[in-house]
Coordinates of C-alpha atoms in Angstrom, one line a residue:
Chain L
M14 CA 25.7 36.9 -14.1
E15 CA 24.2 34.0 -11.8
S16 CA 25.1 30.7 -12.8
T17 CA 22.6 28.2 -14.2
I18 CA 21.8 25.3 -12.4
V19 CA 19.1 23.7 -14.3
K20 CA 18.6 24.1 -17.9
S21 CA 16.1 22.3 -20.3
V22 CA 17.0 21.8 -23.8
D23 CA 14.0 21.0 -26.4
Y24 CA 12.2 19.2 -23.7
N25 CA 9.2 17.3 -24.8
A26 CA 6.9 15.0 -22.7
Y27 CA 4.2 12.7 -23.8
F28 CA 1.3 10.6 -22.1
G29 CA 1.1 8.1 -24.8
D30 CA 0.0 10.1 -28.0
N31 CA -0.8 13.4 -26.1
H32 CA 1.8 15.8 -26.5
V33 CA 1.7 17.7 -23.2
V34 CA 5.0 19.6 -22.8
K35 CA 6.1 21.1 -26.3
N36 CA 9.8 22.0 -26.8
V37 CA 10.6 23.8 -23.6
N38 CA 13.8 25.7 -23.4
I39 CA 14.5 27.3 -20.1
E40 CA 17.5 28.3 -18.0
I41 CA 17.0 28.5 -14.3
P42 CA 19.6 30.4 -12.2
R43 CA 21.0 29.2 -8.9
N44 CA 19.5 30.2 -5.6
N45 CA 16.4 31.7 -7.2
V46 CA 12.7 31.0 -6.7
I47 CA 11.2 30.3 -10.0
A48 CA 7.1 30.3 -10.4
V49 CA 5.5 28.3 -13.1
M50 CA 2.2 29.3 -13.7
G51 CA -0.5 28.7 -16.3
P52 CA -4.1 27.4 -16.7
S53 CA -5.0 23.6 -15.9
G54 CA -3.6 21.4 -18.1
C55 CA -1.0 23.4 -19.7
G56 CA 1.8 21.0 -18.9
K57 CA 3.4 23.0 -16.0
T58 CA 3.2 20.0 -13.6
T59 CA 4.4 17.5 -16.3
F60 CA 7.4 19.7 -16.9
L61 CA 8.1 19.9 -13.1
R62 CA 7.8 16.1 -12.7
G63 CA 10.2 15.8 -15.7
I64 CA 13.1 17.7 -14.1
N65 CA 13.4 15.0 -11.5
R66 CA 12.3 11.9 -13.7
M67 CA 9.2 11.5 -11.6
H68 CA 7.1 12.0 -15.0
E69 CA 8.2 8.6 -16.3
L70 CA 6.6 6.7 -13.4
I71 CA 3.2 7.1 -14.9
P72 CA 2.4 4.1 -17.3
G73 CA 2.6 5.4 -20.9
A74 CA 4.5 8.5 -20.2
T75 CA 7.6 9.3 -22.1
A76 CA 10.0 12.3 -22.8
K77 CA 12.4 13.5 -25.1
G78 CA 15.1 16.2 -25.0
K79 CA 17.4 17.4 -22.3
I80 CA 17.3 18.4 -18.6
M81 CA 20.9 19.6 -17.6
L82 CA 21.6 19.8 -14.1
N83 CA 25.0 21.5 -13.5
N84 CA 25.5 20.7 -17.2
E85 CA 24.9 17.0 -16.8
D86 CA 22.0 15.5 -18.6
V87 CA 19.6 13.9 -16.0
M88 CA 17.9 11.9 -18.7
E89 CA 21.3 10.0 -18.8
M90 CA 21.5 9.6 -15.1
H91 CA 20.0 7.1 -12.9
P92 CA 16.5 8.5 -11.7
I93 CA 17.3 7.5 -8.3
F94 CA 20.6 9.7 -8.2
V95 CA 18.5 12.5 -9.8
R96 CA 16.0 12.4 -7.1
L97 CA 18.5 12.6 -4.4
K98 CA 19.9 15.8 -6.1
I99 CA 16.3 17.4 -7.0
G100 CA 13.8 16.9 -4.0
M101 CA 10.3 17.3 -4.4
V102 CA 7.1 18.7 -2.5
F103 CA 3.6 17.7 -3.5
Q104 CA 0.4 19.2 -3.7
R105 CA -1.2 17.3 -0.9
P106 CA 0.9 16.9 2.3
N107 CA 2.1 13.3 2.2
P108 CA 4.2 12.3 5.3
F109 CA 4.8 8.5 5.8
P110 CA 1.8 7.5 8.0
N111 CA 3.6 4.7 9.5
L112 CA 6.5 6.8 10.6
S113 CA 7.2 9.2 13.5
I114 CA 7.9 12.9 12.7
Y115 CA 11.6 12.2 13.5
D116 CA 11.6 9.2 11.2
N117 CA 9.7 11.1 8.5
V118 CA 12.4 13.7 8.4
I119 CA 15.4 11.1 7.9
A120 CA 13.0 9.1 5.6
G121 CA 15.3 9.7 2.9
Y122 CA 18.2 8.2 4.6
K123 CA 16.3 5.5 7.0
L124 CA 14.1 4.1 4.2
N125 CA 17.1 4.0 1.7
G126 CA 19.2 1.8 4.2
I127 CA 21.9 4.5 4.9
K128 CA 23.1 4.1 8.3
L129 CA 24.0 7.1 10.4
P130 CA 25.0 7.6 13.9
K131 CA 22.4 8.7 16.3
A132 CA 24.1 12.1 17.0
E133 CA 24.2 12.9 13.2
K134 CA 20.5 11.8 12.8
D135 CA 19.6 14.2 15.6
K136 CA 21.4 16.9 14.2
I137 CA 20.0 16.4 10.6
V138 CA 16.5 16.3 12.2
E139 CA 16.8 19.3 14.2
H140 CA 18.5 21.2 11.4
S141 CA 16.0 20.3 8.7
L142 CA 12.9 21.0 11.1
T143 CA 14.5 24.5 12.0
R144 CA 15.0 25.3 8.4
V145 CA 11.1 24.9 7.8
A146 CA 10.3 26.7 11.1
L147 CA 8.5 23.6 12.6
W148 CA 11.3 22.7 15.2
K149 CA 9.7 24.7 18.0
E150 CA 6.2 23.3 17.3
V151 CA 7.3 19.7 17.1
K152 CA 10.4 19.1 19.2
D153 CA 8.6 17.7 21.9
S154 CA 6.6 15.2 19.8
L155 CA 9.2 13.9 17.6
T156 CA 8.0 10.4 18.3
K157 CA 4.4 11.0 17.4
K158 CA 3.1 10.0 13.9
G159 CA 3.5 12.6 11.4
S160 CA -0.3 12.3 10.6
F161 CA -1.0 14.0 13.8
L162 CA 0.1 17.2 12.6
S163 CA -2.1 19.7 11.0
G164 CA -2.2 20.0 7.1
G165 CA 0.2 23.3 7.1
Q166 CA 2.5 21.4 9.6
Q167 CA 2.6 18.2 7.6
Q168 CA 3.4 20.3 4.6
R169 CA 6.3 21.7 6.1
L170 CA 7.3 18.2 7.5
C171 CA 7.3 17.1 4.0
I172 CA 9.6 20.1 3.1
A173 CA 11.9 19.3 5.9
R174 CA 12.1 15.6 4.6
A175 CA 13.1 16.9 1.2
V176 CA 15.7 19.4 2.8
A177 CA 17.2 16.7 5.0
M178 CA 18.7 14.9 1.8
E179 CA 20.6 18.2 1.1
P180 CA 19.3 18.5 -2.6
E181 CA 20.4 21.3 -5.0
V182 CA 17.0 21.9 -6.3
L183 CA 13.7 21.8 -4.7
L184 CA 10.5 21.2 -6.9
F185 CA 7.0 22.3 -5.4
D186 CA 4.0 21.1 -7.1
E187 CA 1.2 23.5 -5.9
P188 CA 2.5 23.3 -2.6
T189 CA -0.1 25.5 -1.0
S190 CA -3.4 24.6 -2.6
A191 CA -4.4 22.2 -0.1
L192 CA -3.6 24.8 2.8
D193 CA -5.3 27.4 4.5
P194 CA -4.3 31.0 4.1
I195 CA -2.3 31.1 7.4
S196 CA -0.3 27.9 6.6
T197 CA 0.0 29.3 3.0
S198 CA 1.7 32.3 4.3
T199 CA 4.1 30.4 6.5
V200 CA 5.1 28.3 3.8
E201 CA 5.5 31.2 1.4
E202 CA 8.0 33.0 3.7
L203 CA 9.8 29.6 4.0
F204 CA 10.7 30.1 0.3
H205 CA 12.7 33.0 1.0
E206 CA 14.7 31.2 3.7
L207 CA 15.1 28.3 1.5
K208 CA 16.4 30.0 -1.5
K209 CA 19.6 30.9 0.2
N210 CA 20.7 27.3 0.1
Y211 CA 18.4 25.9 -2.6
T212 CA 17.0 26.6 -6.0
L213 CA 13.3 26.6 -5.8
I214 CA 10.8 25.8 -8.7
I215 CA 7.2 26.2 -7.8
V216 CA 4.1 25.3 -9.8
T217 CA 1.4 27.5 -8.8
H218 CA -2.3 28.2 -9.9
N219 CA -2.2 31.3 -7.7
M220 CA -0.9 34.4 -9.6
Q221 CA -0.6 36.4 -6.5
Q222 CA 1.7 33.8 -5.0
A223 CA 3.8 33.9 -7.9
A224 CA 4.1 37.5 -7.9
R225 CA 4.7 37.4 -3.9
V226 CA 7.4 34.7 -3.7
S227 CA 9.2 34.4 -7.1
D228 CA 12.2 36.0 -8.8
R229 CA 11.2 34.8 -12.0
T230 CA 8.0 33.5 -13.6
A231 CA 7.4 31.0 -16.4
F232 CA 4.1 31.1 -18.1
F233 CA 2.9 27.9 -19.7
Y234 CA 0.1 27.5 -22.1
M235 CA -1.0 24.6 -24.2
G236 CA 2.2 22.9 -23.4
E237 CA 4.4 25.6 -24.6
L238 CA 6.5 27.9 -22.5
V239 CA 5.3 31.1 -23.7
E240 CA 7.2 33.6 -21.5
Y241 CA 9.9 33.5 -19.0
D242 CA 11.1 36.6 -17.4
N243 CA 11.8 38.4 -14.3
T244 CA 8.7 38.2 -12.1
K245 CA 8.4 42.1 -11.9
Q246 CA 8.6 42.4 -15.6
M247 CA 6.3 39.7 -16.2
F248 CA 3.4 41.2 -14.2
T249 CA 3.9 44.6 -15.0
N250 CA 4.8 44.5 -18.9
P251 CA 4.5 41.2 -20.3
T252 CA 5.4 41.0 -24.0
D253 CA 3.1 38.0 -25.2
I254 CA -0.6 38.7 -25.5
R255 CA -1.1 35.4 -24.1
T256 CA 0.4 36.2 -20.9
Q257 CA -1.3 39.6 -20.8
N258 CA -4.6 38.0 -21.3
Y259 CA -3.8 35.5 -18.5
I260 CA -2.6 37.9 -16.0
T261 CA -5.5 40.2 -16.6
G262 CA -7.9 37.3 -16.2
R263 CA -9.3 37.4 -19.8
F264 CA -9.0 33.7 -19.8
S265 CA -8.4 30.8 -17.5
Chain G
M163 CA -51.8 13.7 5.5
S164 CA -53.3 12.1 2.4
N165 CA -53.8 8.5 2.2
H166 CA -51.2 8.3 -0.6
V167 CA -48.5 9.6 1.7
K168 CA -49.6 7.3 4.6
Y169 CA -49.3 4.5 2.2
R170 CA -45.7 5.4 1.0
I171 CA -44.4 5.7 4.7
G172 CA -45.9 2.5 5.3
K173 CA -44.2 0.8 2.6
S174 CA -40.7 2.4 3.6
T175 CA -41.3 1.1 7.2
G176 CA -42.1 -2.2 5.9
F177 CA -39.2 -2.4 3.7
Q178 CA -36.8 -1.3 6.5
A179 CA -38.4 -4.0 9.0
L180 CA -37.9 -6.5 6.3
T181 CA -34.2 -5.8 6.1
I182 CA -33.9 -5.9 9.7
V183 CA -35.4 -9.4 9.9
L184 CA -33.4 -10.8 7.3
A185 CA -30.1 -9.4 8.5
T186 CA -31.1 -11.0 11.9
S187 CA -31.8 -14.2 10.2
C188 CA -28.4 -14.8 8.9
V189 CA -27.3 -15.0 12.6
I190 CA -29.4 -17.8 13.3
P191 CA -27.8 -20.7 11.3
L192 CA -24.3 -19.5 13.1
V193 CA -25.7 -19.4 16.5
A194 CA -27.7 -22.8 15.9
I195 CA -24.4 -24.6 14.7
L196 CA -22.2 -23.0 17.4
M197 CA -24.6 -24.0 20.2
Y198 CA -25.1 -27.4 18.9
I199 CA -21.5 -28.4 18.4
I200 CA -20.4 -26.8 21.5
K201 CA -23.2 -28.7 23.5
A202 CA -22.1 -32.0 21.7
G203 CA -18.4 -31.4 21.8
I204 CA -17.4 -29.5 24.9
T205 CA -18.0 -32.3 27.3
K206 CA -15.6 -34.6 25.2
I207 CA -12.9 -32.3 25.6
N208 CA -10.3 -32.9 28.3
W209 CA -6.5 -33.3 28.8
N210 CA -6.6 -36.9 27.6
F211 CA -8.5 -36.2 24.7
L212 CA -5.8 -33.5 23.5
T213 CA -2.8 -35.6 24.3
N214 CA -3.6 -39.3 23.5
V215 CA -3.7 -40.7 19.9
E216 CA -6.4 -43.1 18.2
K217 CA -7.2 -46.0 20.4
P218 CA -9.3 -49.0 19.0
V219 CA -12.9 -49.1 19.2
G220 CA -14.2 -49.7 22.7
E221 CA -10.9 -48.8 24.4
I222 CA -11.6 -45.6 26.3
G223 CA -9.4 -42.5 26.4
G224 CA -8.7 -42.1 22.6
G225 CA -7.5 -38.6 21.7
I226 CA -6.7 -36.4 18.7
A227 CA -3.1 -35.4 19.5
H228 CA -1.8 -36.7 16.3
A229 CA -4.6 -35.0 14.2
L230 CA -3.9 -31.5 16.1
M231 CA -0.2 -31.9 15.5
G232 CA -0.8 -33.0 11.7
S233 CA -3.2 -30.1 11.2
I234 CA -0.8 -27.5 12.8
L235 CA 2.2 -29.0 10.5
V236 CA 0.2 -29.2 7.4
I237 CA -1.2 -25.7 7.7
F238 CA 2.2 -24.3 8.7
F239 CA 3.8 -25.6 5.6
A240 CA 0.9 -24.6 3.4
S241 CA 1.2 -21.0 4.8
L242 CA 5.0 -21.2 4.1
I243 CA 4.4 -21.8 0.6
A244 CA 1.3 -19.7 0.1
I245 CA 2.3 -16.5 2.0
P246 CA 5.3 -15.3 0.2
I247 CA 3.8 -16.3 -3.3
G248 CA 0.6 -14.8 -2.7
I249 CA 1.9 -11.4 -1.1
L250 CA 4.3 -11.0 -3.9
C251 CA 1.6 -11.7 -6.5
G252 CA -0.8 -9.2 -4.8
I253 CA 2.0 -6.4 -4.9
F254 CA 2.3 -7.3 -8.6
L255 CA -1.2 -6.9 -9.4
S256 CA -1.6 -3.7 -7.5
E257 CA 1.5 -2.2 -9.0
N258 CA 0.7 -3.2 -12.5
K259 CA -3.1 -2.6 -12.6
K260 CA -3.4 -2.5 -16.4
S261 CA -0.5 -4.7 -17.9
R262 CA -1.5 -7.8 -19.8
L263 CA 0.1 -10.3 -17.4
A264 CA -1.9 -8.7 -14.6
Y265 CA -4.9 -9.2 -16.4
W266 CA -4.5 -12.9 -17.0
S267 CA -3.2 -13.6 -13.5
R268 CA -6.1 -11.7 -12.1
L269 CA -8.4 -13.8 -14.1
S270 CA -6.6 -17.1 -12.9
V271 CA -6.7 -16.0 -9.4
D272 CA -10.5 -15.4 -9.8
I273 CA -11.0 -18.9 -11.5
L274 CA -8.8 -20.7 -8.8
Q275 CA -11.1 -19.0 -6.1
G276 CA -14.0 -20.8 -7.6
V277 CA -12.3 -24.3 -8.2
P278 CA -14.0 -26.8 -5.9
S279 CA -11.6 -28.0 -3.2
I280 CA -12.2 -31.6 -4.2
V281 CA -11.0 -30.9 -7.7
I282 CA -7.7 -29.2 -6.2
G283 CA -7.5 -32.4 -4.2
I284 CA -7.6 -34.8 -7.2
V285 CA -5.1 -32.7 -9.0
A286 CA -2.6 -32.9 -6.2
Y287 CA -3.2 -36.6 -5.9
I288 CA -2.3 -36.9 -9.8
W289 CA 0.6 -34.5 -9.6
L290 CA 2.1 -35.4 -6.3
V291 CA 0.7 -38.7 -4.7
K292 CA 0.9 -40.7 -7.9
P293 CA 4.6 -40.3 -8.3
F294 CA 5.6 -39.6 -4.6
G295 CA 3.0 -41.6 -2.6
Y296 CA 0.6 -40.1 0.2
S297 CA 2.5 -37.4 2.1
A298 CA 1.8 -34.6 4.4
W299 CA 3.8 -32.4 2.0
S300 CA 1.2 -33.1 -0.8
G301 CA -1.5 -31.9 1.6
S302 CA 0.3 -28.5 2.2
I303 CA 0.6 -27.9 -1.3
A304 CA -3.0 -28.7 -2.1
L305 CA -4.2 -26.4 0.8
S306 CA -1.5 -23.7 -0.1
I307 CA -3.3 -23.6 -3.8
M308 CA -6.6 -22.9 -1.8
M309 CA -4.9 -20.2 0.3
L310 CA -3.4 -18.4 -2.7
P311 CA -6.6 -16.6 -4.0
I312 CA -7.5 -15.3 -0.6
I313 CA -4.0 -13.8 0.2
I314 CA -3.6 -12.3 -3.3
R315 CA -7.0 -10.7 -3.6
S316 CA -6.7 -9.2 0.0
T317 CA -3.1 -7.9 -0.7
E318 CA -4.0 -6.5 -3.9
E319 CA -7.2 -4.7 -2.7
T320 CA -5.4 -3.4 0.5
L321 CA -2.4 -2.0 -1.3
K322 CA -4.7 -0.3 -4.1
M323 CA -6.4 1.4 -1.4
L324 CA -3.2 3.4 -0.4
P325 CA -2.9 6.7 -2.0
D326 CA -0.6 7.2 -4.9
T327 CA 0.9 10.1 -3.2
L328 CA 2.7 7.8 -0.7
R329 CA 4.3 5.9 -3.5
E330 CA 5.3 9.3 -5.2
A331 CA 6.6 10.5 -1.7
A332 CA 9.0 7.6 -1.7
F333 CA 10.0 7.7 -5.2
A334 CA 10.8 11.5 -4.9
L335 CA 13.4 10.7 -2.1
G336 CA 15.3 8.5 -4.3
M337 CA 14.1 5.2 -3.3
P338 CA 14.5 2.2 -5.6
F339 CA 11.4 0.4 -6.2
H340 CA 11.9 -2.5 -4.1
R341 CA 12.5 -0.4 -1.0
V342 CA 9.3 1.8 -1.9
I343 CA 7.4 -1.5 -1.7
L344 CA 8.9 -3.2 1.2
K345 CA 9.5 0.0 3.5
V346 CA 6.6 2.1 2.7
I347 CA 3.8 0.3 0.8
V348 CA 3.8 -2.9 2.6
P349 CA 4.1 -1.4 6.2
C350 CA 1.1 0.9 5.3
G351 CA -1.0 -1.9 4.2
I352 CA 0.3 -4.5 6.7
S353 CA -3.0 -5.0 8.7
G354 CA -5.0 -5.6 5.4
I355 CA -2.4 -8.2 4.3
L356 CA -2.1 -9.9 7.6
S357 CA -5.9 -10.1 7.9
G358 CA -6.0 -11.7 4.4
V359 CA -3.5 -14.2 5.6
M360 CA -5.4 -15.0 8.7
L361 CA -8.7 -15.5 6.8
S362 CA -7.1 -17.8 4.6
V363 CA -5.5 -19.9 7.5
A364 CA -9.1 -19.8 9.0
R365 CA -10.5 -20.9 5.8
I366 CA -8.3 -23.9 5.0
A367 CA -8.3 -25.1 8.6
G368 CA -11.5 -27.1 8.1
E369 CA -10.9 -28.2 4.5
T370 CA -11.4 -31.7 4.2
A371 CA -11.7 -32.8 0.5
P372 CA -8.1 -31.9 -0.6
L373 CA -6.6 -33.9 2.3
L374 CA -8.6 -37.1 1.4
F375 CA -6.3 -37.6 -1.4
T376 CA -3.0 -36.1 -0.1
A377 CA -2.3 -36.2 3.5
F378 CA -4.7 -39.3 3.8
G379 CA -4.8 -39.8 7.4
Y380 CA -2.9 -42.0 10.0
Q381 CA -3.6 -43.5 13.3
F382 CA -0.2 -42.7 15.0
F383 CA 1.5 -39.6 16.0
S384 CA 3.9 -38.3 13.4
T385 CA 5.8 -35.4 12.3
N386 CA 7.3 -37.0 9.2
M387 CA 6.1 -34.7 6.5
N388 CA 7.1 -37.4 3.9
K389 CA 4.6 -39.8 5.3
P390 CA 0.6 -39.7 5.5
M391 CA -0.6 -37.6 8.5
E392 CA -3.7 -37.4 10.2
T393 CA -5.6 -33.8 10.1
L394 CA -8.5 -32.6 12.3
P395 CA -11.0 -32.4 9.6
H396 CA -10.0 -35.7 8.0
L397 CA -10.4 -37.2 11.6
I398 CA -13.9 -35.9 12.0
F399 CA -14.8 -37.3 8.8
K400 CA -13.3 -40.6 9.5
Y401 CA -15.0 -40.9 13.1
A402 CA -18.3 -39.3 12.0
I403 CA -18.9 -41.9 9.5
T404 CA -18.4 -44.9 11.8
P405 CA -21.2 -46.6 13.7
Y406 CA -19.3 -46.5 16.9
K407 CA -20.6 -44.1 19.6
D408 CA -17.3 -43.4 21.4
W409 CA -15.7 -42.6 18.0
Q410 CA -18.5 -40.2 17.0
D411 CA -18.1 -38.5 20.4
L412 CA -14.4 -38.0 19.4
A413 CA -15.4 -36.7 16.3
W414 CA -17.8 -34.0 18.0
G415 CA -14.9 -33.0 20.4
A416 CA -12.7 -32.6 17.5
S417 CA -15.4 -30.5 15.7
C418 CA -15.5 -28.2 18.7
I419 CA -11.8 -27.9 18.7
L420 CA -11.8 -26.9 15.0
L421 CA -14.6 -24.6 15.7
I422 CA -12.8 -22.9 18.4
W423 CA -9.6 -22.5 16.5
V424 CA -11.4 -20.9 13.5
L425 CA -13.2 -18.5 15.9
L426 CA -9.9 -17.7 17.7
L427 CA -8.2 -17.0 14.1
N428 CA -11.1 -14.6 13.4
I429 CA -10.8 -12.9 16.7
L430 CA -7.1 -12.5 16.1
T431 CA -7.7 -11.1 12.7
K432 CA -10.0 -8.3 14.1
L433 CA -7.5 -7.6 16.7
I434 CA -4.4 -7.4 14.3
T435 CA -6.6 -5.2 11.8
R436 CA -7.3 -2.6 14.7
R437 CA -3.6 -2.8 16.2
W438 CA -1.7 -2.5 13.1
K439 CA -4.0 -0.2 11.2
V440 CA -1.7 2.8 9.8
Q441 CA -4.1 6.0 10.0
L442 CA -3.8 7.4 6.6

């Protein structure tokens, strides 16, 4: 049995009075790719942002319940510490426009005021960029601004930025919805590589993508976790009628 | 083509022509003022004019060195007060768009912007000059109050334009709030913030009314902020209302200097905006 890295216990999230995530209990095994899917407004992104305490940055947003990371409740930890352990990649590539590619990768250290020797920084940058298959493309233009890259390259740069912090879990919020098909497939290939070292939780609208990249899939509907199972099982033999309807496209 | 269509095309062309004519007419007063002041003032400017201080009427070779120095000092200290407060307040307003405090401080800033400068001068007079006497300090404080709304608003507007994704990217890397602001948000909006600062300096450089009651004016060269001090706009006012031709000439020369100063600041602002603009 694989060990559990992230576990939510009766997790609820609200925007003001609006109850958007309802009593979610989920166990996420280490070094797996978990796809979270569901129709728009089903609370999947909110749940994802709850895991690294980004949810509470929105004014009026609150949460109840527990999110356990290695059996420690992240709700009890300082959010800054949580976010160092759980990295995040967003829907739109968002490299820091004022920083070079090099500085973008080590932004987590540089902007947090962590001083590292040059050799160490070089190592982290090369290592992180290699992991996201971007090193060969940008190794001669590390001093250029990150915003000069194409959308797909920018997104991989953002993944490298998250990877550079050596987190345990990486959260992806619809990471390919702003990318073209070729960049999308590059990023999807990355997931297979990244799961050797990290646990990946990916929110996606795209069912094919969920089927392609994930080991397990969670289906959210109206704020509830309807079904959570092996991806193969989910797509071939879902137990809940709502999952069946969603997968077969009977509602969206 | 029917007459009706011709009529509509004609009307459209007429309207376009009207906008062009009126847009051009905005330029006329500026050019006229510039031409006139430069014509009247540029011949008065020479080395002595810039390095000498006031001379009695009739004695030639009077200059504006004391006023130039005074203006620089008063504006420098006004900026020292207004820039940090203004930028921090702007940051607060952009980060807390909906809080009650933000609502009230935004309202105050808007009203402050509309307060006539003479009123600010009188208030500074009552608060600072009556208890402590005339001083360059009180002038700096009065001017800093005038700078605040411009800096606050431009900082707020600039930072609001930055996408939320930038803020999220920084928070997701585990950065504490102050680092997100100082290392990411402010550097990305620096061109807008700086141009607001420069514009506020240009705006107060020619302000006379608040200085009448505060820095007061002085005939001698002085760098003592605790004592009255001459400033360019006040010197222009003082000389311009005298009946003496050579003092009036000095006022023209000083006007020309002030104009060049403001013009340079505006050009500098444009350069800064272009140079430091972060491509999002």
